[in-house]
PDB file of C-alpha atoms in Angstrom:
ATOM      1  CA  MET A 251     -47.433 -96.621  94.193  1.00  0.00           C
ATOM      2  CA  ASP A 252     -44.395 -98.196  95.796  1.00  0.00           C
ATOM      3  CA  ILE A 253     -43.221 -97.574  99.431  1.00  0.00           C
ATOM      4  CA  LYS A 254     -40.685 -94.794  98.361  1.00  0.00           C
ATOM      5  CA  GLU A 255     -43.385 -92.964  96.394  1.00  0.00           C
ATOM      6  CA  GLU A 256     -45.925 -93.227  99.153  1.00  0.00           C
ATOM      7  CA  ARG A 257     -43.269 -91.724 101.681  1.00  0.00           C
ATOM      8  CA  ILE A 258     -42.656 -88.779  99.319  1.00  0.00           C
ATOM      9  CA  ALA A 259     -46.222 -88.250  98.797  1.00  0.00           C
ATOM     10  CA  PHE A 260     -46.691 -88.168 102.544  1.00  0.00           C
ATOM     11  CA  SER A 261     -43.958 -85.667 102.975  1.00  0.00           C
ATOM     12  CA  THR A 262     -45.483 -83.501 100.393  1.00  0.00           C
ATOM     13  CA  ARG A 263     -48.834 -83.484 102.247  1.00  0.00           C
ATOM     14  CA  LEU A 264     -47.203 -82.796 105.465  1.00  0.00           C
ATOM     15  CA  ASN A 265     -45.111 -79.985 104.273  1.00  0.00           C
ATOM     16  CA  ALA A 266     -48.161 -78.334 102.739  1.00  0.00           C
ATOM     17  CA  ILE A 267     -50.029 -78.454 105.838  1.00  0.00           C
ATOM     18  CA  LEU A 268     -46.960 -76.698 107.623  1.00  0.00           C
ATOM     19  CA  ASP A 269     -46.854 -74.095 105.106  1.00  0.00           C
ATOM     20  CA  THR A 270     -50.268 -73.073 105.905  1.00  0.00           C
ATOM     21  CA  ARG A 271     -49.746 -73.045 109.489  1.00  0.00           C
ATOM     22  CA  GLY A 272     -46.905 -70.537 109.665  1.00  0.00           C
ATOM     23  CA  PHE A 273     -44.041 -73.059 110.224  1.00  0.00           C
ATOM     24  CA  ALA A 274     -40.444 -71.943 109.218  1.00  0.00           C
ATOM     25  CA  PRO A 275     -39.696 -73.105 105.615  1.00  0.00           C
ATOM     26  CA  LYS A 276     -37.784 -76.354 105.146  1.00  0.00           C
ATOM     27  CA  GLN A 277     -34.054 -76.181 106.061  1.00  0.00           C
ATOM     28  CA  ARG A 278     -34.859 -72.980 108.172  1.00  0.00           C
ATOM     29  CA  GLY A 279     -35.950 -74.258 111.325  1.00  0.00           C
ATOM     30  CA  ARG A 280     -39.022 -76.281 110.423  1.00  0.00           C
ATOM     31  CA  GLN A 281     -37.576 -79.607 111.471  1.00  0.00           C
ATOM     32  CA  THR A 282     -36.702 -78.189 115.003  1.00  0.00           C
ATOM     33  CA  LYS A 283     -39.953 -76.566 115.435  1.00  0.00           C
ATOM     34  CA  LEU A 284     -41.976 -79.507 114.671  1.00  0.00           C
ATOM     35  CA  ALA A 285     -39.819 -81.770 116.729  1.00  0.00           C
ATOM     36  CA  GLU A 286     -40.294 -79.427 119.771  1.00  0.00           C
ATOM     37  CA  LYS A 287     -43.888 -79.059 119.426  1.00  0.00           C
ATOM     38  CA  PHE A 288     -44.628 -82.781 119.527  1.00  0.00           C
ATOM     39  CA  ASN A 289     -41.632 -83.699 121.816  1.00  0.00           C
ATOM     40  CA  LEU A 290     -40.047 -85.996 119.071  1.00  0.00           C
ATOM     41  CA  THR A 291     -36.454 -86.495 117.851  1.00  0.00           C
ATOM     42  CA  GLN A 292     -35.159 -84.143 115.139  1.00  0.00           C
ATOM     43  CA  LYS A 293     -33.867 -87.300 113.322  1.00  0.00           C
ATOM     44  CA  GLY A 294     -37.369 -88.888 113.189  1.00  0.00           C
ATOM     45  CA  VAL A 295     -38.896 -85.600 112.045  1.00  0.00           C
ATOM     46  CA  ARG A 296     -36.447 -84.957 109.393  1.00  0.00           C
ATOM     47  CA  ARG A 297     -37.284 -88.404 107.879  1.00  0.00           C
ATOM     48  CA  TRP A 298     -40.851 -87.538 107.624  1.00  0.00           C
ATOM     49  CA  LEU A 299     -40.191 -84.121 106.083  1.00  0.00           C
ATOM     50  CA  GLU A 300     -37.679 -85.470 103.480  1.00  0.00           C
ATOM     51  CA  GLY A 301     -39.956 -88.412 102.429  1.00  0.00           C
ATOM     52  CA  GLU A 302     -37.776 -91.099 104.065  1.00  0.00           C
ATOM     53  CA  SER A 303     -40.339 -92.622 106.518  1.00  0.00           C
ATOM     54  CA  ILE A 304     -44.047 -92.423 107.424  1.00  0.00           C
ATOM     55  CA  PRO A 305     -45.141 -91.936 111.028  1.00  0.00           C
ATOM     56  CA  ARG A 306     -46.693 -94.770 113.066  1.00  0.00           C
ATOM     57  CA  ILE A 307     -50.531 -94.788 113.590  1.00  0.00           C
ATOM     58  CA  ASP A 308     -50.297 -92.897 116.908  1.00  0.00           C
ATOM     59  CA  SER A 309     -48.255 -90.093 115.551  1.00  0.00           C
ATOM     60  CA  LEU A 310     -50.415 -89.817 112.403  1.00  0.00           C
ATOM     61  CA  ARG A 311     -53.291 -89.610 114.705  1.00  0.00           C
ATOM     62  CA  THR A 312     -51.638 -86.791 116.795  1.00  0.00           C
ATOM     63  CA  LEU A 313     -50.743 -84.816 113.754  1.00  0.00           C
ATOM     64  CA  SER A 314     -54.241 -85.068 112.181  1.00  0.00           C
ATOM     65  CA  GLU A 315     -55.825 -84.037 115.393  1.00  0.00           C
ATOM     66  CA  GLU A 316     -53.332 -81.169 115.953  1.00  0.00           C
ATOM     67  CA  PHE A 317     -53.734 -79.756 112.256  1.00  0.00           C
ATOM     68  CA  ASP A 318     -57.354 -80.665 111.982  1.00  0.00           C
ATOM     69  CA  VAL A 319     -57.013 -82.724 108.892  1.00  0.00           C
ATOM     70  CA  ASN A 320     -58.514 -86.107 108.090  1.00  0.00           C
ATOM     71  CA  ILE A 321     -56.076 -88.945 109.120  1.00  0.00           C
ATOM     72  CA  GLU A 322     -56.995 -90.957 105.835  1.00  0.00           C
ATOM     73  CA  TRP A 323     -56.020 -87.874 103.635  1.00  0.00           C
ATOM     74  CA  LEU A 324     -52.776 -87.334 105.735  1.00  0.00           C
ATOM     75  CA  HIS A 325     -51.666 -91.035 105.449  1.00  0.00           C
ATOM     76  CA  TYR A 326     -52.826 -92.010 102.022  1.00  0.00           C
ATOM     77  CA  GLY A 327     -54.055 -88.939 100.306  1.00  0.00           C
ATOM     78  CA  ASN A 328     -57.470 -90.181 100.139  1.00  0.00           C
ATOM     79  CA  GLY A 329     -60.644 -88.246 100.683  1.00  0.00           C
ATOM     80  CA  PRO A 330     -61.104 -84.600 101.609  1.00  0.00           C
ATOM     81  CA  ILE A 331     -58.257 -82.825 103.544  1.00  0.00           C
ATOM     82  CA  SER A 332     -60.667 -81.813 106.265  1.00  0.00           C
ATOM     83  CA  ALA A 333     -64.309 -81.535 107.012  1.00  0.00           C
ATOM     84  CA  LEU A 334     -63.946 -77.792 106.401  1.00  0.00           C
ATOM     85  CA  HIS A 335     -62.307 -78.153 102.998  1.00  0.00           C
ATOM     86  CA  LYS A 336     -65.083 -80.643 102.093  1.00  0.00           C
ATOM     87  CA  GLU A 337     -67.872 -78.189 103.202  1.00  0.00           C
ATOM     88  CA  VAL A 338     -66.341 -75.367 101.212  1.00  0.00           C
ATOM     89  CA  GLY A 339     -65.605 -77.550  98.145  1.00  0.00           C
ATOM     90  CA  GLY A 340     -69.398 -78.783  98.420  1.00  0.00           C
ATOM     91  CA  ARG A 341     -70.572 -75.275  98.228  1.00  0.00           C
ATOM     92  CA  VAL A 342     -68.401 -74.423  95.392  1.00  0.00           C
ATOM     93  CA  LYS A 343     -70.036 -77.250  93.500  1.00  0.00           C
ATOM     94  CA  GLN A 344     -73.544 -76.373  94.637  1.00  0.00           C
ATOM     95  CA  ALA A 345     -72.969 -72.808  93.131  1.00  0.00           C
ATOM     96  CA  ARG A 346     -71.490 -74.268  89.887  1.00  0.00           C
ATOM     97  CA  ASP A 347     -74.485 -76.546  89.491  1.00  0.00           C
ATOM     98  CA  ALA A 348     -77.041 -73.629  90.058  1.00  0.00           C
ATOM     99  CA  LYS A 349     -75.274 -71.987  87.101  1.00  0.00           C
ATOM    100  CA  GLY A 350     -75.531 -75.039  85.109  1.00  0.00           C
ATOM    101  CA  TRP A 351     -71.788 -75.066  84.361  1.00  0.00           C
ATOM    102  CA  THR A 352     -69.433 -77.988  83.919  1.00  0.00           C
ATOM    103  CA  GLU A 353     -66.212 -78.159  85.717  1.00  0.00           C
ATOM    104  CA  ALA A 354     -64.486 -77.005  82.405  1.00  0.00           C
ATOM    105  CA  GLU A 355     -66.884 -74.040  82.037  1.00  0.00           C
ATOM    106  CA  LEU A 356     -66.110 -72.800  85.631  1.00  0.00           C
ATOM    107  CA  ALA A 357     -62.475 -73.243  84.935  1.00  0.00           C
ATOM    108  CA  SER A 358     -62.824 -71.130  81.737  1.00  0.00           C
ATOM    109  CA  HIS A 359     -64.610 -68.466  83.611  1.00  0.00           C
ATOM    110  CA  LEU A 360     -62.016 -68.235  86.211  1.00  0.00           C
ATOM    111  CA  GLN A 361     -59.386 -68.029  83.513  1.00  0.00           C
ATOM    112  CA  ASN A 362     -61.226 -65.154  81.712  1.00  0.00           C
ATOM    113  CA  ARG A 363     -61.538 -63.270  85.055  1.00  0.00           C
ATOM    114  CA  THR A 364     -57.840 -63.596  86.182  1.00  0.00           C
ATOM    115  CA  GLY A 365     -55.902 -63.971  82.812  1.00  0.00           C
ATOM    116  CA  ASP A 366     -54.389 -67.094  84.341  1.00  0.00           C
ATOM    117  CA  THR A 367     -54.453 -70.013  81.966  1.00  0.00           C
ATOM    118  CA  GLU A 368     -51.514 -71.901  83.414  1.00  0.00           C
ATOM    119  CA  VAL A 369     -52.643 -72.405  87.261  1.00  0.00           C
ATOM    120  CA  ILE A 370     -56.326 -72.671  86.722  1.00  0.00           C
ATOM    121  CA  LYS A 371     -57.279 -76.055  85.296  1.00  0.00           C
ATOM    122  CA  VAL A 372     -60.111 -78.405  85.218  1.00  0.00           C
ATOM    123  CA  ALA A 373     -58.310 -80.773  87.581  1.00  0.00           C
ATOM    124  CA  GLY A 374     -57.966 -77.826  89.965  1.00  0.00           C
ATOM    125  CA  VAL A 375     -61.581 -77.157  90.021  1.00  0.00           C
ATOM    126  CA  ARG A 376     -62.336 -80.734  90.629  1.00  0.00           C
ATOM    127  CA  ALA A 377     -59.778 -80.931  93.538  1.00  0.00           C
ATOM    128  CA  ILE A 378     -61.335 -77.875  95.179  1.00  0.00           C
ATOM    129  CA  GLU A 379     -64.985 -79.120  94.751  1.00  0.00           C
ATOM    130  CA  SER A 380     -63.775 -82.515  96.461  1.00  0.00           C
ATOM    131  CA  GLY A 381     -62.170 -80.805  99.213  1.00  0.00           C
ATOM    132  CA  ARG A 382     -58.570 -82.207  98.094  1.00  0.00           C
ATOM    133  CA  ARG A 383     -56.968 -78.989  97.598  1.00  0.00           C
ATOM    134  CA  MET A 384     -54.934 -77.131 100.555  1.00  0.00           C
ATOM    135  CA  GLU A 385     -55.176 -73.463  99.129  1.00  0.00           C
ATOM    136  CA  PHE A 386     -57.477 -71.950  96.455  1.00  0.00           C
ATOM    137  CA  ALA A 387     -56.053 -70.798  93.145  1.00  0.00           C
ATOM    138  CA  PRO A 388     -57.162 -68.211  92.478  1.00  0.00           C
ATOM    139  CA  ASP A 389     -58.346 -66.745  95.686  1.00  0.00           C
ATOM    140  CA  LEU A 390     -61.705 -67.963  96.916  1.00  0.00           C
ATOM    141  CA  ALA A 391     -62.917 -64.584  96.543  1.00  0.00           C
ATOM    142  CA  VAL A 392     -62.523 -64.874  92.878  1.00  0.00           C
ATOM    143  CA  TYR A 393     -64.778 -68.061  93.014  1.00  0.00           C
ATOM    144  CA  ALA A 394     -67.454 -66.251  94.753  1.00  0.00           C
ATOM    145  CA  ASP A 395     -67.312 -63.315  92.258  1.00  0.00           C
ATOM    146  CA  VAL A 396     -67.504 -65.553  89.328  1.00  0.00           C
ATOM    147  CA  LEU A 397     -70.209 -67.686  90.824  1.00  0.00           C
ATOM    148  CA  GLU A 398     -72.180 -64.366  92.032  1.00  0.00           C
ATOM    149  CA  VAL A 399     -72.462 -65.796  95.473  1.00  0.00           C
ATOM    150  CA  SER A 400     -71.014 -64.115  98.737  1.00  0.00           C
ATOM    151  CA  LEU A 401     -67.761 -65.074 100.021  1.00  0.00           C
ATOM    152  CA  SER A 402     -69.071 -65.508 103.533  1.00  0.00           C
ATOM    153  CA  TRP A 403     -71.666 -68.162 102.151  1.00  0.00           C
ATOM    154  CA  LEU A 404     -68.663 -70.006 100.593  1.00  0.00           C
ATOM    155  CA  GLU A 405     -66.702 -69.934 103.697  1.00  0.00           C
ATOM    156  CA  THR A 406     -69.435 -70.601 106.309  1.00  0.00           C
ATOM    157  CA  GLY A 407     -72.635 -71.547 104.422  1.00  0.00           C
ATOM    158  CA  LEU A 408     -74.175 -68.079 105.765  1.00  0.00           C
ATOM    159  CA  ASN A 409     -75.339 -65.002 103.738  1.00  0.00           C
ATOM    160  CA  LEU A 410     -75.715 -66.486 100.392  1.00  0.00           C
ATOM    161  CA  VAL A 411     -76.595 -63.151  98.617  1.00  0.00           C
ATOM    162  CA  VAL A 412     -73.645 -60.943  97.638  1.00  0.00           C
ATOM    163  CA  ASP A 413     -73.323 -58.233 100.183  1.00  0.00           C
ATOM    164  CA  ALA A 414     -74.214 -54.695  99.287  1.00  0.00           C
ATOM    165  CA  SER A 415     -71.194 -52.250  99.182  1.00  0.00           C
ATOM    166  CA  ALA A 416     -72.646 -49.395 101.244  1.00  0.00           C
ATOM    167  CA  GLU A 417     -71.450 -49.018 104.718  1.00  0.00           C
ATOM    168  CA  GLU A 418     -75.019 -48.659 106.106  1.00  0.00           C
ATOM    169  CA  ILE A 419     -78.201 -49.780 104.379  1.00  0.00           C
ATOM    170  CA  GLU A 420     -81.811 -48.945 105.252  1.00  0.00           C
ATOM    171  CA  SER A 421     -84.254 -51.892 105.300  1.00  0.00           C
ATOM    172  CA  ASP A 422     -87.909 -52.519 106.427  1.00  0.00           C
ATOM    173  CA  GLU A 423     -86.252 -53.922 109.622  1.00  0.00           C
ATOM    174  CA  GLY A 424     -84.090 -50.876 110.376  1.00  0.00           C
ATOM    175  CA  ALA A 425     -80.593 -49.974 110.015  1.00  0.00           C
ATOM    176  CA  MET A 426     -78.184 -52.473 108.571  1.00  0.00           C
ATOM    177  CA  VAL A 427     -74.315 -52.257 109.077  1.00  0.00           C
ATOM    178  CA  SER A 428     -71.848 -53.682 106.609  1.00  0.00           C
ATOM    179  CA  VAL A 429     -69.201 -55.318 108.921  1.00  0.00           C
ATOM    180  CA  PRO A 430     -65.905 -55.870 106.954  1.00  0.00           C
ATOM    181  CA  LYS A 431     -64.773 -59.558 106.686  1.00  0.00           C
ATOM    182  CA  LEU A 432     -60.990 -59.776 106.239  1.00  0.00           C
ATOM    183  CA  SER A 433     -58.915 -62.459 104.559  1.00  0.00           C
ATOM    184  CA  ALA A 434     -56.892 -63.401 107.662  1.00  0.00           C
ATOM    185  CA  LEU A 435     -57.106 -66.902 109.166  1.00  0.00           C
ATOM    186  CA  ALA A 436     -56.282 -65.989 112.798  1.00  0.00           C
ATOM    187  CA  SER A 437     -54.657 -69.062 114.195  1.00  0.00           C
ATOM    188  CA  MET A 438     -56.059 -70.607 117.483  1.00  0.00           C
ATOM    189  CA  GLY A 439     -52.921 -72.834 117.565  1.00  0.00           C
ATOM    190  CA  GLN A 440     -49.526 -72.586 115.747  1.00  0.00           C
ATOM    191  CA  GLY A 441     -49.786 -69.016 114.807  1.00  0.00           C
ATOM    192  CA  ILE A 442     -49.966 -67.544 111.180  1.00  0.00           C
ATOM    193  CA  PRO A 443     -47.756 -64.791 109.834  1.00  0.00           C
ATOM    194  CA  ILE A 444     -50.442 -62.233 108.748  1.00  0.00           C
ATOM    195  CA  GLU A 445     -50.839 -58.657 110.014  1.00  0.00           C
ATOM    196  CA  LEU A 446     -54.448 -58.130 110.760  1.00  0.00           C
ATOM    197  CA  GLU A 447     -54.277 -54.141 110.450  1.00  0.00           C
ATOM    198  CA  HIS A 448     -52.705 -54.436 106.848  1.00  0.00           C
ATOM    199  CA  ASP A 449     -55.155 -57.273 105.926  1.00  0.00           C
ATOM    200  CA  ARG A 450     -57.297 -56.695 102.864  1.00  0.00           C
ATOM    201  CA  LEU A 451     -61.138 -56.596 102.822  1.00  0.00           C
ATOM    202  CA  ILE A 452     -62.527 -59.393 100.969  1.00  0.00           C
ATOM    203  CA  SER A 453     -66.363 -58.941 101.705  1.00  0.00           C
ATOM    204  CA  THR A 454     -68.942 -57.388 103.951  1.00  0.00           C
ATOM    205  CA  VAL A 455     -71.455 -59.200 106.043  1.00  0.00           C
ATOM    206  CA  SER A 456     -74.759 -57.092 106.574  1.00  0.00           C
ATOM    207  CA  ILE A 457     -75.975 -57.201 109.929  1.00  0.00           C
ATOM    208  CA  SER A 458     -78.631 -55.194 111.739  1.00  0.00           C
ATOM    209  CA  LYS A 459     -77.579 -52.516 114.301  1.00  0.00           C
ATOM    210  CA  GLN A 460     -80.172 -54.045 116.691  1.00  0.00           C
ATOM    211  CA  TRP A 461     -78.636 -57.372 116.586  1.00  0.00           C
ATOM    212  CA  ILE A 462     -75.145 -55.892 117.133  1.00  0.00           C
ATOM    213  CA  ASN A 463     -76.399 -53.972 120.121  1.00  0.00           C
ATOM    214  CA  GLU A 464     -78.232 -56.994 121.707  1.00  0.00           C
ATOM    215  CA  HIS A 465     -75.479 -59.758 120.969  1.00  0.00           C
ATOM    216  CA  LEU A 466     -72.156 -57.584 121.021  1.00  0.00           C
ATOM    217  CA  PRO A 467     -72.703 -54.871 123.747  1.00  0.00           C
ATOM    218  CA  LYS A 468     -68.998 -55.046 124.640  1.00  0.00           C
ATOM    219  CA  VAL A 469     -67.878 -53.491 121.234  1.00  0.00           C
ATOM    220  CA  SER A 470     -66.327 -50.146 121.680  1.00  0.00           C
ATOM    221  CA  SER A 471     -67.976 -48.923 118.529  1.00  0.00           C
ATOM    222  CA  ILE A 472     -69.777 -50.482 115.682  1.00  0.00           C
ATOM    223  CA  ASP A 473     -67.175 -48.732 113.427  1.00  0.00           C
ATOM    224  CA  ASN A 474     -64.525 -50.953 115.046  1.00  0.00           C
ATOM    225  CA  LEU A 475     -66.096 -54.076 114.335  1.00  0.00           C
ATOM    226  CA  ALA A 476     -64.472 -56.653 112.005  1.00  0.00           C
ATOM    227  CA  MET A 477     -64.711 -60.301 111.196  1.00  0.00           C
ATOM    228  CA  ILE A 478     -62.076 -62.914 110.647  1.00  0.00           C
ATOM    229  CA  THR A 479     -61.895 -66.745 110.358  1.00  0.00           C
ATOM    230  CA  GLY A 480     -60.502 -68.942 113.397  1.00  0.00           C
ATOM    231  CA  TYR A 481     -58.227 -71.506 112.440  1.00  0.00           C
ATOM    232  CA  GLY A 482     -57.145 -74.576 114.555  1.00  0.00           C
ATOM    233  CA  ASP A 483     -58.530 -76.319 117.604  1.00  0.00           C
ATOM    234  CA  SER A 484     -56.690 -74.824 120.706  1.00  0.00           C
ATOM    235  CA  MET A 485     -59.672 -72.512 121.657  1.00  0.00           C
ATOM    236  CA  GLU A 486     -62.169 -75.361 121.353  1.00  0.00           C
ATOM    237  CA  GLY A 487     -65.009 -75.092 124.079  1.00  0.00           C
ATOM    238  CA  THR A 488     -64.983 -71.277 123.499  1.00  0.00           C
ATOM    239  CA  PHE A 489     -65.249 -71.399 119.689  1.00  0.00           C
ATOM    240  CA  ASN A 490     -64.186 -73.925 116.904  1.00  0.00           C
ATOM    241  CA  HIS A 491     -62.141 -74.244 113.856  1.00  0.00           C
ATOM    242  CA  GLY A 492     -63.864 -72.244 111.077  1.00  0.00           C
ATOM    243  CA  ASP A 493     -66.038 -69.987 113.051  1.00  0.00           C
ATOM    244  CA  MET A 494     -66.454 -66.504 112.093  1.00  0.00           C
ATOM    245  CA  LEU A 495     -65.134 -64.274 114.838  1.00  0.00           C
ATOM    246  CA  PHE A 496     -66.237 -60.758 115.703  1.00  0.00           C
ATOM    247  CA  VAL A 497     -63.346 -58.612 116.723  1.00  0.00           C
ATOM    248  CA  ASP A 498     -63.316 -55.275 118.260  1.00  0.00           C
ATOM    249  CA  THR A 499     -60.260 -53.594 116.579  1.00  0.00           C
ATOM    250  CA  GLY A 500     -60.766 -50.644 118.729  1.00  0.00           C
ATOM    251  CA  VAL A 501     -59.142 -52.581 121.582  1.00  0.00           C
ATOM    252  CA  ASP A 502     -55.115 -52.428 121.259  1.00  0.00           C
ATOM    253  CA  GLU A 503     -53.899 -53.272 124.838  1.00  0.00           C
ATOM    254  CA  PHE A 504     -54.347 -55.807 127.316  1.00  0.00           C
ATOM    255  CA  ILE A 505     -57.018 -54.575 129.705  1.00  0.00           C
ATOM    256  CA  MET A 506     -58.469 -57.689 131.385  1.00  0.00           C
ATOM    257  CA  ASP A 507     -58.698 -61.383 131.195  1.00  0.00           C
ATOM    258  CA  ALA A 508     -60.288 -61.953 127.810  1.00  0.00           C
ATOM    259  CA  VAL A 509     -59.662 -63.312 124.446  1.00  0.00           C
ATOM    260  CA  TYR A 510     -57.588 -61.303 121.974  1.00  0.00           C
ATOM    261  CA  VAL A 511     -56.148 -61.312 118.427  1.00  0.00           C
ATOM    262  CA  LEU A 512     -52.594 -60.607 118.964  1.00  0.00           C
ATOM    263  CA  ASP A 513     -49.298 -60.433 117.257  1.00  0.00           C
ATOM    264  CA  LEU A 514     -46.538 -62.410 118.956  1.00  0.00           C
ATOM    265  CA  ASN A 515     -43.089 -62.665 117.302  1.00  0.00           C
ATOM    266  CA  GLY A 516     -44.600 -61.996 113.841  1.00  0.00           C
ATOM    267  CA  GLN A 517     -47.335 -64.583 114.210  1.00  0.00           C
ATOM    268  CA  LEU A 518     -51.103 -63.920 114.513  1.00  0.00           C
ATOM    269  CA  TYR A 519     -52.918 -65.765 117.302  1.00  0.00           C
ATOM    270  CA  ILE A 520     -56.236 -65.889 118.879  1.00  0.00           C
ATOM    271  CA  LYS A 521     -55.596 -66.537 122.505  1.00  0.00           C
ATOM    272  CA  ARG A 522     -56.864 -65.674 125.962  1.00  0.00           C
ATOM    273  CA  LEU A 523     -54.499 -63.287 127.843  1.00  0.00           C
ATOM    274  CA  GLN A 524     -54.428 -63.357 131.648  1.00  0.00           C
ATOM    275  CA  MET A 525     -52.211 -61.541 134.123  1.00  0.00           C
ATOM    276  CA  ARG A 526     -50.787 -63.513 137.080  1.00  0.00           C
ATOM    277  CA  PRO A 527     -50.516 -61.765 140.436  1.00  0.00           C
ATOM    278  CA  ASP A 528     -46.543 -61.913 140.073  1.00  0.00           C
ATOM    279  CA  GLY A 529     -47.097 -59.788 136.794  1.00  0.00           C
ATOM    280  CA  VAL A 530     -46.348 -62.696 134.319  1.00  0.00           C
ATOM    281  CA  LEU A 531     -48.628 -62.526 131.264  1.00  0.00           C
ATOM    282  CA  LEU A 532     -49.955 -65.845 130.242  1.00  0.00           C
ATOM    283  CA  MET A 533     -51.249 -66.674 126.638  1.00  0.00           C
ATOM    284  CA  ILE A 534     -53.837 -69.290 127.334  1.00  0.00           C
ATOM    285  CA  SER A 535     -55.603 -71.813 124.948  1.00  0.00           C
ATOM    286  CA  ASP A 536     -59.074 -72.702 126.326  1.00  0.00           C
ATOM    287  CA  ASN A 537     -58.720 -76.272 125.038  1.00  0.00           C
ATOM    288  CA  PRO A 538     -57.219 -78.063 128.152  1.00  0.00           C
ATOM    289  CA  LYS A 539     -54.727 -80.235 126.097  1.00  0.00           C
ATOM    290  CA  TYR A 540     -52.759 -77.125 125.489  1.00  0.00           C
ATOM    291  CA  ARG A 541     -50.333 -75.783 128.270  1.00  0.00           C
ATOM    292  CA  PRO A 542     -50.534 -71.889 129.016  1.00  0.00           C
ATOM    293  CA  TYR A 543     -47.507 -70.067 127.376  1.00  0.00           C
ATOM    294  CA  GLU A 544     -45.578 -67.576 129.526  1.00  0.00           C
ATOM    295  CA  ILE A 545     -44.810 -64.471 127.710  1.00  0.00           C
ATOM    296  CA  ASN A 546     -41.241 -63.531 128.655  1.00  0.00           C
ATOM    297  CA  PRO A 547     -40.419 -59.834 129.361  1.00  0.00           C
ATOM    298  CA  GLU A 548     -38.587 -59.324 126.067  1.00  0.00           C
ATOM    299  CA  GLU A 549     -41.698 -60.655 124.108  1.00  0.00           C
ATOM    300  CA  LYS A 550     -43.983 -58.432 126.316  1.00  0.00           C
ATOM    301  CA  THR A 551     -42.299 -55.348 124.897  1.00  0.00           C
ATOM    302  CA  THR A 552     -43.026 -56.350 121.274  1.00  0.00           C
ATOM    303  CA  LEU A 553     -46.491 -58.034 121.956  1.00  0.00           C
ATOM    304  CA  ARG A 554     -49.115 -56.218 120.003  1.00  0.00           C
ATOM    305  CA  VAL A 555     -53.045 -56.534 120.537  1.00  0.00           C
ATOM    306  CA  LEU A 556     -54.716 -56.194 117.426  1.00  0.00           C
ATOM    307  CA  GLY A 557     -58.273 -56.479 118.851  1.00  0.00           C
ATOM    308  CA  ARG A 558     -60.443 -58.264 121.403  1.00  0.00           C
ATOM    309  CA  VAL A 559     -62.781 -61.117 120.251  1.00  0.00           C
ATOM    310  CA  VAL A 560     -66.328 -60.235 121.424  1.00  0.00           C
ATOM    311  CA  GLY A 561     -68.332 -62.998 119.735  1.00  0.00           C
ATOM    312  CA  CYS A 562     -68.491 -65.708 117.254  1.00  0.00           C
ATOM    313  CA  TRP A 563     -70.811 -66.860 114.376  1.00  0.00           C
ATOM    314  CA  SER A 564     -70.812 -70.601 114.264  1.00  0.00           C
ATOM    315  CA  PHE A 565     -72.551 -72.843 111.870  1.00  0.00           C
ATOM    316  CA  ARG A 566     -72.770 -76.496 112.077  1.00  0.00           C
ATOM    317  CA  GLY A 567     -74.724 -78.544 109.471  1.00  0.00           C
ATOM    318  CA  MET A 568     -77.018 -81.219 110.552  1.00  0.00           C
TER     319      MET A 568
END
């Protein structure tokens, strides 16, 4: 690959990242937004986006840290996109191996399930398993269905067995509640353009009422409990990229200093909200490398609180 091809390949990877982070489309503000975020010149950013240059190593490191992707992948296209992509891909392969299927057989089962023979290819399955595909095609929920594992296990490594569909299940250990897992990836950084209340249910996670009462006593009602996946690093220290977050959807307004899921300017965020004595509402990232954002009076009138984060479910491999 010559230098021109390397630059174009880099721009493809960078734009793919920005597509999943809620940035404006190319030619419609992406260049300006990226330049402002990193305090860079628009000319330099345009050259990155158009495949005319590759950033210096310090800028590459900043981009990889901000967007939580591996710098080797961002720079050269080598290796998995991120640790999270590698983990999810590894579980897809683990489930495929348990079935005794080849990559081609999994692709065939996915094609049969979706009727899509154009997008789903063996190469796509291989890319997903190696953590080198930015987005799943088809949806990861289809992989879970075909492989007969729970979606929550593919995403987090927890809850391997496919969840029961009943809202409440009686077991030897007492009442179990099926908490809805939504497909939204709520951003702890740049913001993602998704509406939580219109989001679709993709699985349920069975949790005992006793556990909820002990660990999530602040929830307004068990019926209001939902789970979403946190995305980004701006809330590090409180919870991390890829953590499953418990959200009390019964909270629809700012009531105290707490972490909320909120819609600001059509973007979905997970941020701490705090009211200053002068009445200014701050949107705060718990990661100290991010500055608080002052929500101006006009934005305050359109700000929508979609829920309060009351806990997280974190898994880290050893």
